[in-house]
C-alpha angles and dihedrals in degrees: 000000000000090000091051090055093051088047091055095045092053089054095051095082090057096042090049090052090054120103102254117203132190121232088259095063095111084071083095093060090047092054087052093052093045090049089049088048093052088047093054094043091054091047090054091047085053094050100042116094114270111256117247098268090061097042111114095233092039089124092065093057125093124018102353094116106066110218119186127214093274087057094250123140110242135167107199131163134163114216122197132218139141101265127116115244090256089054095048092046093054090046094049093044089062095039090052090047092054094041090051086062103046121130096256093052125097126224087262090066109105149133096269102182140358133193112197093181088062094032093235136134128199125205140196108213129191116164137153125260112192125211097183137342134192141144088275107046144358123215113188141128138215110255102204118184142136120256117203121191118190121185131203136160108301092352145074122191115204121196132187115186136139092062118181135158131220104200132186089008095176097057110081087322096306130251131279132218137186122223094234091058101035113041108023118106091261095059103026106036130063124246099263087047095231101112138031121244111257103245105019090040090063089055089051096053094049092045095050088048097046093045094048091047092046089053089050092053094051093045087056092044095049092046105041 
């Protein structure tokens, strides 16, 4: 027994020098595993597609192209003011004459018909929408539509409809599209409704921009 005690005492310094570990020591490995999982999750989040709200053209998803009960694409707004029908008619006639000669308008743009009895003015509009432009190339399209302005006491209704496009006119006569089969959700948005399609999507964006700006310009002119 005495010899056993002496042997244990002799081994004690060696045991003291050893790296003692508690039963919880594997936590270090668990921590590394947790960090790896976090890194993998972050990597997946970075690689995953962005949700619609972060998509560059998210503002052009949803109900931004108005379609009536007949399936026609129609932008229509009524603006209020304090003028009589005659005063609104005269003001709109003057504005439309200026509008038809703006820089983006083609020579085909004109006041086509007037109905003084009903205080209405119809215009044939043929203007350019530009997708991109630089010293090497110009990507643009004709935007063609009918603009109907109806005047009443204290109100003016503006309607843009029969919208179509004439694209790439200088290449074998170009191609023509109708808004109903080109910029609506079915033709310009992917099946998940999260992104615009590459070609028709750019027409959708530029048309929405142009129509909204047109309505803002009318609103200003009518209310001024």
